[in-house]
Amino acid sequence: MPAALLYPLAALAEIAGCFAVWAWWRGASPLWLVPGLLCLAVFAGLLAMVEAGFAGRAFAAYGGIYIAASLVWMWVVEEQRPDLWDVAGAGLCVLGAGLILLAPRAG
């Protein structure tokens, strides 16, 4: 599976898992932890599938996608529209992720 598909799926799983823990921490039922932990396990599995040569490079590139996906989550789930600065920052992060992942490398 290509990184262009793995990264967004991993971000969705990580954000959903962290959101479940966040909700529980703020008073939601402890049952929120069950799907939350399952989502975090799926996240780890998806991120491990990325072909990047080095884990650190895969994780660094993922960080940019995660930032953009977090703002989409904020907009869709939390109904808070990102502002211009959010969008500009996320765009820079996605460009940086692409540079890290797609740059020509010797070897």
PDB file of C-alpha atoms in Angstrom:
ATOM      1  CA  MET A   1       0.000   0.000   0.000  1.00  0.00           C
ATOM      2  CA  PRO A   2       1.471   3.413  -0.934  1.00  0.00           C
ATOM      3  CA  ALA A   3       2.426   5.963   1.714  1.00  0.00           C
ATOM      4  CA  ALA A   4      -0.103   8.391   0.219  1.00  0.00           C
ATOM      5  CA  LEU A   5      -2.821   6.033   1.468  1.00  0.00           C
ATOM      6  CA  LEU A   6      -1.120   4.681   4.598  1.00  0.00           C
ATOM      7  CA  TYR A   7      -0.372   8.075   6.132  1.00  0.00           C
ATOM      8  CA  PRO A   8      -3.949   9.436   6.059  1.00  0.00           C
ATOM      9  CA  LEU A   9      -5.323   6.127   7.364  1.00  0.00           C
ATOM     10  CA  ALA A  10      -2.714   6.078  10.124  1.00  0.00           C
ATOM     11  CA  ALA A  11      -3.541   9.678  11.017  1.00  0.00           C
ATOM     12  CA  LEU A  12      -7.262   8.908  11.227  1.00  0.00           C
ATOM     13  CA  ALA A  13      -6.569   5.915  13.490  1.00  0.00           C
ATOM     14  CA  GLU A  14      -4.172   7.864  15.722  1.00  0.00           C
ATOM     15  CA  ILE A  15      -6.429  10.884  16.059  1.00  0.00           C
ATOM     16  CA  ALA A  16      -9.488   8.722  16.800  1.00  0.00           C
ATOM     17  CA  GLY A  17      -7.533   6.774  19.418  1.00  0.00           C
ATOM     18  CA  CYS A  18      -6.141   9.868  21.081  1.00  0.00           C
ATOM     19  CA  PHE A  19      -9.545  11.560  20.948  1.00  0.00           C
ATOM     20  CA  ALA A  20     -11.075   8.586  22.791  1.00  0.00           C
ATOM     21  CA  VAL A  21      -8.482   8.890  25.563  1.00  0.00           C
ATOM     22  CA  TRP A  22      -8.975  12.678  25.603  1.00  0.00           C
ATOM     23  CA  ALA A  23     -12.750  12.220  25.976  1.00  0.00           C
ATOM     24  CA  TRP A  24     -12.349   9.664  28.773  1.00  0.00           C
ATOM     25  CA  TRP A  25      -9.881  11.912  30.599  1.00  0.00           C
ATOM     26  CA  ARG A  26     -12.496  14.660  30.542  1.00  0.00           C
ATOM     27  CA  GLY A  27     -15.260  12.511  32.030  1.00  0.00           C
ATOM     28  CA  ALA A  28     -16.564  10.183  29.302  1.00  0.00           C
ATOM     29  CA  SER A  29     -17.143   6.520  30.097  1.00  0.00           C
ATOM     30  CA  PRO A  30     -14.053   4.322  30.543  1.00  0.00           C
ATOM     31  CA  LEU A  31     -15.498   2.221  27.713  1.00  0.00           C
ATOM     32  CA  TRP A  32     -14.124   4.899  25.358  1.00  0.00           C
ATOM     33  CA  LEU A  33     -10.697   3.417  26.079  1.00  0.00           C
ATOM     34  CA  VAL A  34     -11.496   0.129  24.294  1.00  0.00           C
ATOM     35  CA  PRO A  35     -11.970   1.548  20.784  1.00  0.00           C
ATOM     36  CA  GLY A  36      -9.308   4.133  21.566  1.00  0.00           C
ATOM     37  CA  LEU A  37      -6.660   1.513  22.249  1.00  0.00           C
ATOM     38  CA  LEU A  38      -7.735  -0.518  19.219  1.00  0.00           C
ATOM     39  CA  CYS A  39      -7.392   2.571  17.027  1.00  0.00           C
ATOM     40  CA  LEU A  40      -3.918   3.258  18.407  1.00  0.00           C
ATOM     41  CA  ALA A  41      -2.875  -0.340  17.650  1.00  0.00           C
ATOM     42  CA  VAL A  42      -4.170   0.035  14.074  1.00  0.00           C
ATOM     43  CA  PHE A  43      -2.253   3.314  13.788  1.00  0.00           C
ATOM     44  CA  ALA A  44       1.014   1.649  14.802  1.00  0.00           C
ATOM     45  CA  GLY A  45       0.473  -1.187  12.347  1.00  0.00           C
ATOM     46  CA  LEU A  46      -0.282   1.151   9.449  1.00  0.00           C
ATOM     47  CA  LEU A  47       2.706   3.370  10.145  1.00  0.00           C
ATOM     48  CA  ALA A  48       4.972   0.322  10.311  1.00  0.00           C
ATOM     49  CA  MET A  49       3.887  -0.597   6.764  1.00  0.00           C
ATOM     50  CA  VAL A  50       5.310   2.600   5.200  1.00  0.00           C
ATOM     51  CA  GLU A  51       8.274   1.901   2.922  1.00  0.00           C
ATOM     52  CA  ALA A  52      10.749   4.614   3.862  1.00  0.00           C
ATOM     53  CA  GLY A  53      14.041   2.836   4.494  1.00  0.00           C
ATOM     54  CA  PHE A  54      14.320   4.227   8.029  1.00  0.00           C
ATOM     55  CA  ALA A  55      11.700   4.436  10.755  1.00  0.00           C
ATOM     56  CA  GLY A  56      12.745   7.970  11.698  1.00  0.00           C
ATOM     57  CA  ARG A  57      12.204   9.193   8.139  1.00  0.00           C
ATOM     58  CA  ALA A  58       8.795   7.509   7.941  1.00  0.00           C
ATOM     59  CA  PHE A  59       7.786   9.042  11.281  1.00  0.00           C
ATOM     60  CA  ALA A  60       9.089  12.505  10.353  1.00  0.00           C
ATOM     61  CA  ALA A  61       7.162  12.565   7.081  1.00  0.00           C
ATOM     62  CA  TYR A  62       4.073  11.259   8.866  1.00  0.00           C
ATOM     63  CA  GLY A  63       4.225  14.205  11.261  1.00  0.00           C
ATOM     64  CA  GLY A  64       3.309  16.640   8.495  1.00  0.00           C
ATOM     65  CA  ILE A  65       0.340  14.548   7.426  1.00  0.00           C
ATOM     66  CA  TYR A  66      -0.758  14.187  11.046  1.00  0.00           C
ATOM     67  CA  ILE A  67      -0.828  17.967  11.491  1.00  0.00           C
ATOM     68  CA  ALA A  68      -3.053  18.462   8.460  1.00  0.00           C
ATOM     69  CA  ALA A  69      -5.307  15.549   9.443  1.00  0.00           C
ATOM     70  CA  SER A  70      -5.680  16.985  12.952  1.00  0.00           C
ATOM     71  CA  LEU A  71      -7.035  20.209  11.504  1.00  0.00           C
ATOM     72  CA  VAL A  72      -9.465  18.265   9.314  1.00  0.00           C
ATOM     73  CA  TRP A  73     -10.602  16.390  12.460  1.00  0.00           C
ATOM     74  CA  MET A  74     -11.056  19.710  14.261  1.00  0.00           C
ATOM     75  CA  TRP A  75     -13.225  20.951  11.390  1.00  0.00           C
ATOM     76  CA  VAL A  76     -15.296  17.803  10.752  1.00  0.00           C
ATOM     77  CA  VAL A  77     -15.665  16.273  14.226  1.00  0.00           C
ATOM     78  CA  GLU A  78     -15.283  19.251  16.552  1.00  0.00           C
ATOM     79  CA  GLU A  79     -16.975  21.679  14.133  1.00  0.00           C
ATOM     80  CA  GLN A  80     -14.247  24.308  14.531  1.00  0.00           C
ATOM     81  CA  ARG A  81     -13.136  25.701  11.208  1.00  0.00           C
ATOM     82  CA  PRO A  82      -9.355  26.133  10.788  1.00  0.00           C
ATOM     83  CA  ASP A  83      -8.246  29.687  10.174  1.00  0.00           C
ATOM     84  CA  LEU A  84      -5.840  30.953   7.525  1.00  0.00           C
ATOM     85  CA  TRP A  85      -2.825  30.402   9.800  1.00  0.00           C
ATOM     86  CA  ASP A  86      -3.875  26.802  10.509  1.00  0.00           C
ATOM     87  CA  VAL A  87      -4.217  26.081   6.793  1.00  0.00           C
ATOM     88  CA  ALA A  88      -0.947  27.822   5.898  1.00  0.00           C
ATOM     89  CA  GLY A  89       0.947  25.989   8.634  1.00  0.00           C
ATOM     90  CA  ALA A  90      -0.525  22.641   7.640  1.00  0.00           C
ATOM     91  CA  GLY A  91       0.362  23.312   3.999  1.00  0.00           C
ATOM     92  CA  LEU A  92       3.981  23.948   4.942  1.00  0.00           C
ATOM     93  CA  CYS A  93       4.031  20.747   6.974  1.00  0.00           C
ATOM     94  CA  VAL A  94       2.607  18.677   4.115  1.00  0.00           C
ATOM     95  CA  LEU A  95       5.190  20.166   1.737  1.00  0.00           C
ATOM     96  CA  GLY A  96       7.900  19.283   4.252  1.00  0.00           C
ATOM     97  CA  ALA A  97       6.568  15.742   4.560  1.00  0.00           C
ATOM     98  CA  GLY A  98       6.667  15.361   0.793  1.00  0.00           C
ATOM     99  CA  LEU A  99      10.211  16.692   0.649  1.00  0.00           C
ATOM    100  CA  ILE A 100      11.345  14.227   3.315  1.00  0.00           C
ATOM    101  CA  LEU A 101       9.620  11.246   1.726  1.00  0.00           C
ATOM    102  CA  LEU A 102      10.153  11.933  -1.975  1.00  0.00           C
ATOM    103  CA  ALA A 103      13.605  13.529  -2.092  1.00  0.00           C
ATOM    104  CA  PRO A 104      16.131  11.759  -4.313  1.00  0.00           C
ATOM    105  CA  ARG A 105      18.735  10.038  -2.191  1.00  0.00           C
ATOM    106  CA  ALA A 106      21.993   8.342  -3.011  1.00  0.00           C
ATOM    107  CA  GLY A 107      22.254   4.642  -2.251  1.00  0.00           C
TER     108      GLY A 107
END
